[in-house]
Structures are given as structure tokens and as C-alpha cells.
Amino acid sequence: MKQQTILYFQKTGILLAVYLVLRFLLPIILPFFLAWMTVGILTLLQKKLPLRLLHLGIFYILLFLLLTGASVCCGCLLLYEPCRRLLPVCQNYWTQCSAYLSWLPGSLSARLADLMPSALSCMFGVFLYLVSVLLFARDWEHFHILLYRLPFAVPVSNAGRRIIQCVKEWIRAQFRIMTVVSAECALGYYLLHIPGFPFWAVLTGIIDALPVFGTGTVFFPWIVIVLLQEDYTFALWLGLLYLITWLTRELLEPKLLGEGLGLLPVCFLISVIAGLKLFGGLGFFSGPFGVLLIRELWAELENAGAQKGSLNL
């Protein structure tokens, strides 16, 4: 009974420690944590390529900047024409509703002013992330020697390996589903004569692969906008395409994902909502990650206790 009580206190300590780390430490070290994970992935790639880790880090940074710039340019070019067509419709509805929404412009201006520091902080975080990737790639082995000298480094490392394995299997399954959904969207967008259909199809597939979101995040606002433009035939085809992509995920997900991350869908949703409430926007990812980390650390603690008990016997 005494050993069981100690185990409960240890699990409570792990729960409290994970909460404190996610609540106070993670927002500070997030760029460095993401950079560490990125370089960890690059080390796996290094085994297949005859390149130094530092060179791979430089290549990754250049590729990141190139793809980011290309995505922004493509997005601006592809959004220009739809926004130009939609602007008169929005102005018309704005004029009709202006008497009821006279408070909105001032509120929007205040909200934009509040968002400016956040946007600058995000840009600085991206800069720290890229610099950290370079520094981690240069001193990867020395950093890991220091890391394993920390208390609880071994159990956290073991739990991290199991989480990474679960995430890898989940990403692999999501990539397959995303490929099928993107192909369906590409065919649908092509038949609907949507400019830049490959880009939008891939973007729809990526959004569908994100937890909780799904293709409805893209199609529902799109259908509403098209209905406002009184193009009912186009809205009907979009609704049909949404139904096809939704059915595709419903049919493929149980077969490809299996147990996935080891969390029931309702538990995953609860972890996301709890993360958003506890940690803000970052909780969308840190909530499920925290649940997985607590589960694996508890398992590590139980395994250590079982091994100690067998030795005593």
C-alpha cells in the first residue's frame, strides 16, 4: 500500500511538472524546441546522404526561405482575382448592415492594433528558429552530451522516443489520406475551372490532415460566399466535392490510422479544447502533446516500479 501511495504522488508530480512546463516554459523555448526537433529529423536524413549536419542545416534554411517566399507570392497572385470579385459583394452587404454594425470599424482597428505586437513577436520567433537550427546543427553532439546530464533525462528520452514513433505512424497515415483528398480536390477544382487548382488542392489536403479541422473548414465558408454571389450551381458542386472528401476520410481513416496516437477521438478533442483553455492558441498542439507526454512518463514510471519489484523478489 505504501508503494502504491508513493506511485500516486509521483504521477501527480509528473502531471504538475508537465503542466508547469507547457504553461510557462514552452512559450519561451518554443523556437528552440522546434529547432531541436528539426535537427533531429535532419540527423535521420544525414544517414542516407553523405553530408555534414551543418551543411544539411544550411540547405534546410535556404529551402525554408525559398518555399515560404514562393508560397506567399503564389497566395497573393491566386487570391487577387477572387478578392477583386468578392469586394463589391462585401461592400454591398456592408452598406446594408452598416446601420447595425456601426461599432465594428472601431473595434476592428483596435483589434488590429492589438495584433501588431503578436505579429512582430511571431516574426522574431521564426528568426530565432532558423538561427537555432543552424546552431544545433553545428553543436548537435555536444548539446546531447549536456542534455543527458540533466535529471530525469533517461525516462524523458525513452518517453520521447515512443511519442515520436506514434507521431511518425500518424503522420505517415495522414500523408496517405491527404494525398487521396488532394487528388480528389485537384480533379474537382480542375473540372470547376478554378485558377491555380493544384495549389488550392494541396492546401485543402493539408488543412484536412490537421486535427479537428477537416475539409469543411475550406468548403463551408467557400459555399457561403458563393451563395452570397447567387451562384447556386457552383455552390452545389462544391457541396458535392465536400461530401466526397468527407466520405474518403471516413472510409480510409479507420483502416490506415488504426489506433493512431493511442488516444480516442473524443479524448483527443478534449485535450485540444483543454489545451486552448489552459495555454491559449499554442494549446492546440501542446494539449495533445502534454497528454501523450504524461501517459508515456506514467508508463515509464510503472515500468521502473515493476523492474524494482522484480529485483526485490
mmCIF file of C-alpha atoms in Angstrom:
data_model
loop_
_atom_site.group_PDB
_atom_site.id
_atom_site.type_symbol
_atom_site.label_atom_id
_atom_site.label_comp_id
_atom_site.label_asym_id
_atom_site.label_seq_id
_atom_site.Cartn_x
_atom_site.Cartn_y
_atom_site.Cartn_z
ATOM 1 C CA MET A 1 0.000 0.000 0.000
ATOM 2 C CA LYS A 2 2.857 2.334 0.787
ATOM 3 C CA GLN A 3 4.464 1.713 -2.615
ATOM 4 C CA GLN A 4 1.131 2.379 -4.327
ATOM 5 C CA THR A 5 0.747 5.677 -2.435
ATOM 6 C CA ILE A 6 4.253 6.740 -3.480
ATOM 7 C CA LEU A 7 3.373 5.904 -7.091
ATOM 8 C CA TYR A 8 0.261 8.109 -6.918
ATOM 9 C CA PHE A 9 2.308 11.023 -5.566
ATOM 10 C CA GLN A 10 4.917 10.515 -8.310
ATOM 11 C CA LYS A 11 2.227 10.526 -11.003
ATOM 12 C CA THR A 12 0.732 13.682 -9.522
ATOM 13 C CA GLY A 13 4.206 15.264 -9.569
ATOM 14 C CA ILE A 14 4.602 14.343 -13.259
ATOM 15 C CA LEU A 15 1.171 15.832 -14.027
ATOM 16 C CA LEU A 16 2.057 19.087 -12.253
ATOM 17 C CA ALA A 17 5.521 19.254 -13.833
ATOM 18 C CA VAL A 18 4.162 18.776 -17.374
ATOM 19 C CA TYR A 19 1.546 21.483 -16.767
ATOM 20 C CA LEU A 20 4.144 23.958 -15.480
ATOM 21 C CA VAL A 21 6.482 23.239 -18.401
ATOM 22 C CA LEU A 22 3.741 23.677 -21.010
ATOM 23 C CA ARG A 23 2.243 26.702 -19.258
ATOM 24 C CA PHE A 24 5.362 28.734 -18.511
ATOM 25 C CA LEU A 25 8.463 27.214 -20.119
ATOM 26 C CA LEU A 26 7.280 26.078 -23.562
ATOM 27 C CA PRO A 27 6.186 29.564 -24.814
ATOM 28 C CA ILE A 28 9.710 30.797 -24.033
ATOM 29 C CA ILE A 29 11.677 27.902 -25.524
ATOM 30 C CA LEU A 30 9.279 27.048 -28.400
ATOM 31 C CA PRO A 31 11.563 28.250 -31.245
ATOM 32 C CA PHE A 32 14.496 26.331 -29.740
ATOM 33 C CA PHE A 33 12.371 23.216 -29.154
ATOM 34 C CA LEU A 34 11.151 23.240 -32.772
ATOM 35 C CA ALA A 35 14.706 23.785 -33.983
ATOM 36 C CA TRP A 36 15.908 20.837 -31.888
ATOM 37 C CA MET A 37 13.188 18.613 -33.375
ATOM 38 C CA THR A 38 14.054 19.817 -36.888
ATOM 39 C CA VAL A 39 17.736 18.998 -36.488
ATOM 40 C CA GLY A 40 16.741 15.623 -35.015
ATOM 41 C CA ILE A 41 14.892 14.883 -38.266
ATOM 42 C CA LEU A 42 17.898 16.094 -40.254
ATOM 43 C CA THR A 43 20.099 13.585 -38.407
ATOM 44 C CA LEU A 44 17.878 10.800 -39.782
ATOM 45 C CA LEU A 45 18.317 12.267 -43.256
ATOM 46 C CA GLN A 46 22.075 12.500 -42.732
ATOM 47 C CA LYS A 47 22.270 8.699 -42.523
ATOM 48 C CA LYS A 48 21.166 8.496 -46.171
ATOM 49 C CA LEU A 49 23.128 11.465 -47.521
ATOM 50 C CA PRO A 50 26.935 11.941 -47.422
ATOM 51 C CA LEU A 51 26.679 15.452 -45.976
ATOM 52 C CA ARG A 52 27.678 17.096 -42.727
ATOM 53 C CA LEU A 53 24.831 18.033 -40.405
ATOM 54 C CA LEU A 54 25.775 21.723 -40.611
ATOM 55 C CA HIS A 55 25.505 21.653 -44.407
ATOM 56 C CA LEU A 56 22.110 19.981 -44.160
ATOM 57 C CA GLY A 57 21.011 22.702 -41.746
ATOM 58 C CA ILE A 58 22.080 25.458 -44.148
ATOM 59 C CA PHE A 59 20.319 23.700 -47.030
ATOM 60 C CA TYR A 60 17.143 23.360 -44.917
ATOM 61 C CA ILE A 61 17.150 27.070 -44.010
ATOM 62 C CA LEU A 62 17.551 28.105 -47.655
ATOM 63 C CA LEU A 63 14.787 25.701 -48.695
ATOM 64 C CA PHE A 64 12.532 27.005 -45.900
ATOM 65 C CA LEU A 65 13.017 30.621 -47.001
ATOM 66 C CA LEU A 66 12.524 29.739 -50.667
ATOM 67 C CA LEU A 67 9.308 27.787 -50.081
ATOM 68 C CA THR A 68 7.936 30.437 -47.723
ATOM 69 C CA GLY A 69 8.573 33.215 -50.253
ATOM 70 C CA ALA A 70 7.117 31.161 -53.104
ATOM 71 C CA SER A 71 4.008 30.305 -51.061
ATOM 72 C CA VAL A 72 3.398 33.963 -50.154
ATOM 73 C CA CYS A 73 3.817 35.070 -53.788
ATOM 74 C CA CYS A 74 1.557 32.302 -55.130
ATOM 75 C CA GLY A 75 -1.049 33.007 -52.484
ATOM 76 C CA CYS A 76 -1.100 36.731 -53.295
ATOM 77 C CA LEU A 77 -1.359 36.094 -57.038
ATOM 78 C CA LEU A 78 -4.097 33.488 -56.698
ATOM 79 C CA LEU A 79 -6.114 35.465 -54.141
ATOM 80 C CA TYR A 80 -6.028 38.741 -56.063
ATOM 81 C CA GLU A 81 -8.732 37.880 -58.597
ATOM 82 C CA PRO A 82 -11.190 36.210 -56.127
ATOM 83 C CA CYS A 83 -10.806 39.130 -53.712
ATOM 84 C CA ARG A 84 -11.375 41.635 -56.524
ATOM 85 C CA ARG A 85 -14.595 39.891 -57.495
ATOM 86 C CA LEU A 86 -15.792 39.479 -53.930
ATOM 87 C CA LEU A 87 -15.071 43.053 -52.834
ATOM 88 C CA PRO A 88 -18.197 44.639 -54.478
ATOM 89 C CA VAL A 89 -20.413 41.954 -52.928
ATOM 90 C CA CYS A 90 -18.946 42.578 -49.482
ATOM 91 C CA GLN A 91 -19.293 46.336 -49.905
ATOM 92 C CA ASN A 92 -22.951 45.890 -50.849
ATOM 93 C CA TYR A 93 -23.720 43.830 -47.755
ATOM 94 C CA TRP A 94 -21.624 46.168 -45.634
ATOM 95 C CA THR A 95 -23.720 49.139 -46.798
ATOM 96 C CA GLN A 96 -26.941 47.314 -45.978
ATOM 97 C CA CYS A 97 -25.744 46.311 -42.497
ATOM 98 C CA SER A 98 -23.767 49.451 -41.631
ATOM 99 C CA ALA A 99 -26.603 50.852 -39.529
ATOM 100 C CA TYR A 100 -26.479 47.803 -37.271
ATOM 101 C CA LEU A 101 -22.690 47.389 -37.240
ATOM 102 C CA SER A 102 -21.556 50.969 -36.695
ATOM 103 C CA TRP A 103 -19.378 49.851 -33.784
ATOM 104 C CA LEU A 104 -17.400 47.358 -35.874
ATOM 105 C CA PRO A 105 -14.787 49.590 -37.629
ATOM 106 C CA GLY A 106 -13.515 50.977 -34.354
ATOM 107 C CA SER A 107 -13.393 47.505 -32.849
ATOM 108 C CA LEU A 108 -11.539 46.155 -35.858
ATOM 109 C CA SER A 109 -8.985 48.947 -35.694
ATOM 110 C CA ALA A 110 -8.386 48.316 -32.008
ATOM 111 C CA ARG A 111 -8.093 44.575 -32.660
ATOM 112 C CA LEU A 112 -5.556 45.117 -35.454
ATOM 113 C CA ALA A 113 -3.529 47.382 -33.189
ATOM 114 C CA ASP A 114 -3.507 44.638 -30.542
ATOM 115 C CA LEU A 115 -2.382 42.039 -33.089
ATOM 116 C CA MET A 116 0.630 44.043 -34.303
ATOM 117 C CA PRO A 117 2.906 43.139 -31.358
ATOM 118 C CA SER A 118 1.902 39.474 -31.744
ATOM 119 C CA ALA A 119 2.794 39.529 -35.437
ATOM 120 C CA LEU A 120 6.199 41.082 -34.720
ATOM 121 C CA SER A 121 6.795 38.550 -31.935
ATOM 122 C CA CYS A 122 5.932 35.709 -34.353
ATOM 123 C CA MET A 123 8.395 37.030 -36.949
ATOM 124 C CA PHE A 124 11.110 37.266 -34.294
ATOM 125 C CA GLY A 125 10.263 33.688 -33.224
ATOM 126 C CA VAL A 126 10.763 32.474 -36.802
ATOM 127 C CA PHE A 127 14.117 34.262 -36.896
ATOM 128 C CA LEU A 128 15.163 32.578 -33.619
ATOM 129 C CA TYR A 129 14.014 29.218 -35.005
ATOM 130 C CA LEU A 130 16.170 29.500 -38.131
ATOM 131 C CA VAL A 131 19.236 30.676 -36.204
ATOM 132 C CA SER A 132 18.742 27.872 -33.656
ATOM 133 C CA VAL A 133 18.573 25.258 -36.431
ATOM 134 C CA LEU A 134 21.993 26.422 -37.589
ATOM 135 C CA LEU A 135 23.462 26.400 -34.076
ATOM 136 C CA PHE A 136 22.009 22.998 -33.143
ATOM 137 C CA ALA A 137 23.301 21.517 -36.411
ATOM 138 C CA ARG A 138 26.791 22.791 -35.604
ATOM 139 C CA ASP A 139 26.914 21.579 -31.965
ATOM 140 C CA TRP A 140 24.480 18.644 -32.052
ATOM 141 C CA GLU A 141 26.712 16.044 -30.348
ATOM 142 C CA HIS A 142 27.984 18.425 -27.647
ATOM 143 C CA PHE A 143 24.432 19.562 -26.865
ATOM 144 C CA HIS A 144 23.222 15.988 -26.407
ATOM 145 C CA ILE A 145 26.086 15.239 -24.024
ATOM 146 C CA LEU A 146 24.924 18.178 -21.879
ATOM 147 C CA LEU A 147 21.272 17.177 -22.259
ATOM 148 C CA TYR A 148 21.802 13.672 -20.878
ATOM 149 C CA ARG A 149 23.439 15.098 -17.766
ATOM 150 C CA LEU A 150 20.126 16.654 -16.712
ATOM 151 C CA PRO A 151 17.966 14.931 -14.056
ATOM 152 C CA PHE A 152 15.286 12.606 -15.470
ATOM 153 C CA ALA A 153 16.931 12.766 -18.909
ATOM 154 C CA VAL A 154 16.722 8.991 -19.462
ATOM 155 C CA PRO A 155 12.974 8.471 -18.695
ATOM 156 C CA VAL A 156 12.020 11.612 -20.634
ATOM 157 C CA SER A 157 14.148 10.414 -23.554
ATOM 158 C CA ASN A 158 12.504 6.974 -23.514
ATOM 159 C CA ALA A 159 9.038 8.539 -23.383
ATOM 160 C CA GLY A 160 10.015 10.910 -26.193
ATOM 161 C CA ARG A 161 11.090 8.023 -28.422
ATOM 162 C CA ARG A 162 7.733 6.307 -28.006
ATOM 163 C CA ILE A 163 5.868 9.553 -28.706
ATOM 164 C CA ILE A 164 7.955 10.152 -31.831
ATOM 165 C CA GLN A 165 7.184 6.620 -33.051
ATOM 166 C CA CYS A 166 3.435 7.181 -32.545
ATOM 167 C CA VAL A 167 3.614 10.561 -34.284
ATOM 168 C CA LYS A 168 5.591 9.076 -37.211
ATOM 169 C CA GLU A 169 2.937 6.402 -37.784
ATOM 170 C CA TRP A 170 0.175 9.014 -37.502
ATOM 171 C CA ILE A 171 1.918 11.358 -39.974
ATOM 172 C CA ARG A 172 2.506 8.502 -42.425
ATOM 173 C CA ALA A 173 -1.197 7.574 -42.393
ATOM 174 C CA GLN A 174 -2.288 11.212 -42.596
ATOM 175 C CA PHE A 175 0.000 11.761 -45.590
ATOM 176 C CA ARG A 176 -1.658 8.910 -47.472
ATOM 177 C CA ILE A 177 -5.139 10.233 -46.731
ATOM 178 C CA MET A 178 -4.005 13.777 -47.609
ATOM 179 C CA THR A 179 -2.689 12.549 -50.965
ATOM 180 C CA VAL A 180 -6.024 10.961 -51.870
ATOM 181 C CA VAL A 181 -8.037 14.000 -50.714
ATOM 182 C CA SER A 182 -5.711 16.390 -52.582
ATOM 183 C CA ALA A 183 -6.075 14.317 -55.774
ATOM 184 C CA GLU A 184 -9.877 14.420 -55.477
ATOM 185 C CA CYS A 185 -9.821 18.171 -54.875
ATOM 186 C CA ALA A 186 -7.421 18.712 -57.790
ATOM 187 C CA LEU A 187 -9.782 16.860 -60.145
ATOM 188 C CA GLY A 188 -12.805 18.708 -58.773
ATOM 189 C CA TYR A 189 -11.143 22.131 -58.931
ATOM 190 C CA TYR A 190 -9.969 21.404 -62.488
ATOM 191 C CA LEU A 191 -13.493 20.495 -63.613
ATOM 192 C CA LEU A 192 -14.818 23.647 -61.901
ATOM 193 C CA HIS A 193 -12.197 25.754 -63.764
ATOM 194 C CA ILE A 194 -10.620 27.189 -60.610
ATOM 195 C CA PRO A 195 -7.346 29.057 -61.342
ATOM 196 C CA GLY A 196 -4.267 27.555 -59.700
ATOM 197 C CA PHE A 197 -6.178 24.371 -58.835
ATOM 198 C CA PRO A 198 -3.054 22.287 -57.884
ATOM 199 C CA PHE A 199 -2.046 24.796 -55.197
ATOM 200 C CA TRP A 200 -5.541 25.003 -53.714
ATOM 201 C CA ALA A 201 -5.967 21.219 -53.850
ATOM 202 C CA VAL A 202 -2.766 20.610 -51.874
ATOM 203 C CA LEU A 203 -3.712 23.358 -49.392
ATOM 204 C CA THR A 204 -7.143 21.756 -48.878
ATOM 205 C CA GLY A 205 -5.481 18.381 -48.289
ATOM 206 C CA ILE A 206 -3.100 19.869 -45.716
ATOM 207 C CA ILE A 207 -5.961 21.563 -43.836
ATOM 208 C CA ASP A 208 -7.924 18.296 -43.905
ATOM 209 C CA ALA A 209 -4.956 16.489 -42.309
ATOM 210 C CA LEU A 210 -4.858 18.903 -39.354
ATOM 211 C CA PRO A 211 -6.570 17.647 -36.189
ATOM 212 C CA VAL A 212 -10.172 18.841 -35.644
ATOM 213 C CA PHE A 213 -10.242 20.959 -38.851
ATOM 214 C CA GLY A 214 -11.173 18.871 -41.930
ATOM 215 C CA THR A 215 -12.173 19.962 -45.432
ATOM 216 C CA GLY A 216 -15.288 21.621 -44.025
ATOM 217 C CA THR A 217 -13.014 24.444 -42.829
ATOM 218 C CA VAL A 218 -12.401 25.249 -46.508
ATOM 219 C CA PHE A 219 -15.711 24.334 -48.109
ATOM 220 C CA PHE A 220 -18.243 25.794 -45.665
ATOM 221 C CA PRO A 221 -17.033 29.443 -45.891
ATOM 222 C CA TRP A 222 -16.499 28.989 -49.647
ATOM 223 C CA ILE A 223 -20.069 27.745 -50.142
ATOM 224 C CA VAL A 224 -21.451 30.641 -48.079
ATOM 225 C CA ILE A 225 -19.511 33.170 -50.192
ATOM 226 C CA VAL A 226 -20.716 31.553 -53.432
ATOM 227 C CA LEU A 227 -24.313 31.593 -52.185
ATOM 228 C CA LEU A 228 -23.950 35.306 -51.421
ATOM 229 C CA GLN A 229 -22.919 35.734 -55.060
ATOM 230 C CA GLU A 230 -26.109 33.815 -56.032
ATOM 231 C CA ASP A 231 -24.171 31.149 -57.937
ATOM 232 C CA TYR A 232 -26.246 28.215 -56.700
ATOM 233 C CA THR A 233 -24.981 25.673 -59.249
ATOM 234 C CA PHE A 234 -21.363 26.274 -58.252
ATOM 235 C CA ALA A 235 -22.319 26.002 -54.568
ATOM 236 C CA LEU A 236 -23.999 22.650 -55.274
ATOM 237 C CA TRP A 237 -20.857 21.266 -56.954
ATOM 238 C CA LEU A 238 -18.729 22.480 -54.031
ATOM 239 C CA GLY A 239 -21.084 20.737 -51.619
ATOM 240 C CA LEU A 240 -20.799 17.517 -53.619
ATOM 241 C CA LEU A 241 -16.980 17.761 -53.615
ATOM 242 C CA TYR A 242 -17.013 18.300 -49.852
ATOM 243 C CA LEU A 243 -19.213 15.208 -49.407
ATOM 244 C CA ILE A 244 -16.776 13.101 -51.483
ATOM 245 C CA THR A 245 -13.721 14.232 -49.481
ATOM 246 C CA TRP A 246 -15.541 13.726 -46.181
ATOM 247 C CA LEU A 247 -16.557 10.180 -47.134
ATOM 248 C CA THR A 248 -12.988 9.454 -48.281
ATOM 249 C CA ARG A 249 -11.562 10.355 -44.871
ATOM 250 C CA GLU A 250 -14.302 8.450 -43.032
ATOM 251 C CA LEU A 251 -13.568 5.301 -45.060
ATOM 252 C CA LEU A 252 -9.763 5.482 -45.071
ATOM 253 C CA GLU A 253 -9.072 6.796 -41.566
ATOM 254 C CA PRO A 254 -10.065 3.662 -39.558
ATOM 255 C CA LYS A 255 -8.064 1.416 -41.903
ATOM 256 C CA LEU A 256 -4.876 3.496 -42.151
ATOM 257 C CA LEU A 257 -4.673 5.146 -38.740
ATOM 258 C CA GLY A 258 -5.618 2.174 -36.579
ATOM 259 C CA GLU A 259 -5.067 3.334 -33.014
ATOM 260 C CA GLY A 260 -3.109 6.346 -34.306
ATOM 261 C CA LEU A 261 -1.693 8.254 -31.376
ATOM 262 C CA GLY A 262 -3.316 5.874 -28.920
ATOM 263 C CA LEU A 263 -5.997 8.438 -27.987
ATOM 264 C CA LEU A 264 -9.704 8.016 -28.601
ATOM 265 C CA PRO A 265 -11.088 10.764 -30.889
ATOM 266 C CA VAL A 266 -13.173 12.199 -28.050
ATOM 267 C CA CYS A 267 -10.098 12.229 -25.770
ATOM 268 C CA PHE A 268 -8.079 13.944 -28.495
ATOM 269 C CA LEU A 269 -10.799 16.605 -28.846
ATOM 270 C CA ILE A 270 -10.927 17.103 -25.073
ATOM 271 C CA SER A 271 -7.133 17.522 -24.980
ATOM 272 C CA VAL A 272 -7.316 20.160 -27.732
ATOM 273 C CA ILE A 273 -10.110 22.120 -26.002
ATOM 274 C CA ALA A 274 -8.369 21.872 -22.623
ATOM 275 C CA GLY A 275 -5.088 22.979 -24.223
ATOM 276 C CA LEU A 276 -6.760 26.004 -25.807
ATOM 277 C CA LYS A 277 -8.317 26.977 -22.476
ATOM 278 C CA LEU A 278 -5.134 26.461 -20.442
ATOM 279 C CA PHE A 279 -2.404 27.556 -22.862
ATOM 280 C CA GLY A 280 -4.119 29.769 -25.459
ATOM 281 C CA GLY A 281 -3.548 29.265 -29.188
ATOM 282 C CA LEU A 282 -0.423 27.202 -28.549
ATOM 283 C CA GLY A 283 -2.592 24.714 -26.667
ATOM 284 C CA PHE A 284 -3.981 23.407 -29.954
ATOM 285 C CA PHE A 285 -0.762 21.386 -30.225
ATOM 286 C CA SER A 286 0.593 21.421 -26.661
ATOM 287 C CA GLY A 287 -2.650 19.994 -25.227
ATOM 288 C CA PRO A 288 -2.458 16.627 -27.082
ATOM 289 C CA PHE A 289 1.342 16.617 -26.732
ATOM 290 C CA GLY A 290 1.017 17.095 -22.965
ATOM 291 C CA VAL A 291 -1.464 14.212 -22.686
ATOM 292 C CA LEU A 292 0.876 11.923 -24.658
ATOM 293 C CA LEU A 293 3.870 13.004 -22.568
ATOM 294 C CA ILE A 294 2.036 12.374 -19.277
ATOM 295 C CA ARG A 295 0.870 8.965 -20.499
ATOM 296 C CA GLU A 296 4.361 7.882 -21.560
ATOM 297 C CA LEU A 297 6.033 9.231 -18.401
ATOM 298 C CA TRP A 298 3.495 7.370 -16.275
ATOM 299 C CA ALA A 299 4.231 4.206 -18.270
ATOM 300 C CA GLU A 300 7.972 4.759 -17.733
ATOM 301 C CA LEU A 301 7.359 5.201 -14.015
ATOM 302 C CA GLU A 302 5.290 1.998 -13.806
ATOM 303 C CA ASN A 303 7.929 0.055 -15.758
ATOM 304 C CA ALA A 304 10.650 1.266 -13.395
ATOM 305 C CA GLY A 305 8.499 0.283 -10.419
ATOM 306 C CA ALA A 306 7.824 -3.167 -11.886
ATOM 307 C CA GLN A 307 11.541 -3.753 -12.536
ATOM 308 C CA LYS A 308 12.406 -2.667 -8.997
ATOM 309 C CA GLY A 309 9.754 -5.014 -7.595
ATOM 310 C CA SER A 310 11.070 -7.965 -9.596
ATOM 311 C CA LEU A 311 14.587 -7.276 -8.341
ATOM 312 C CA ASN A 312 13.392 -7.223 -4.743
ATOM 313 C CA LEU A 313 11.740 -10.592 -5.262
#
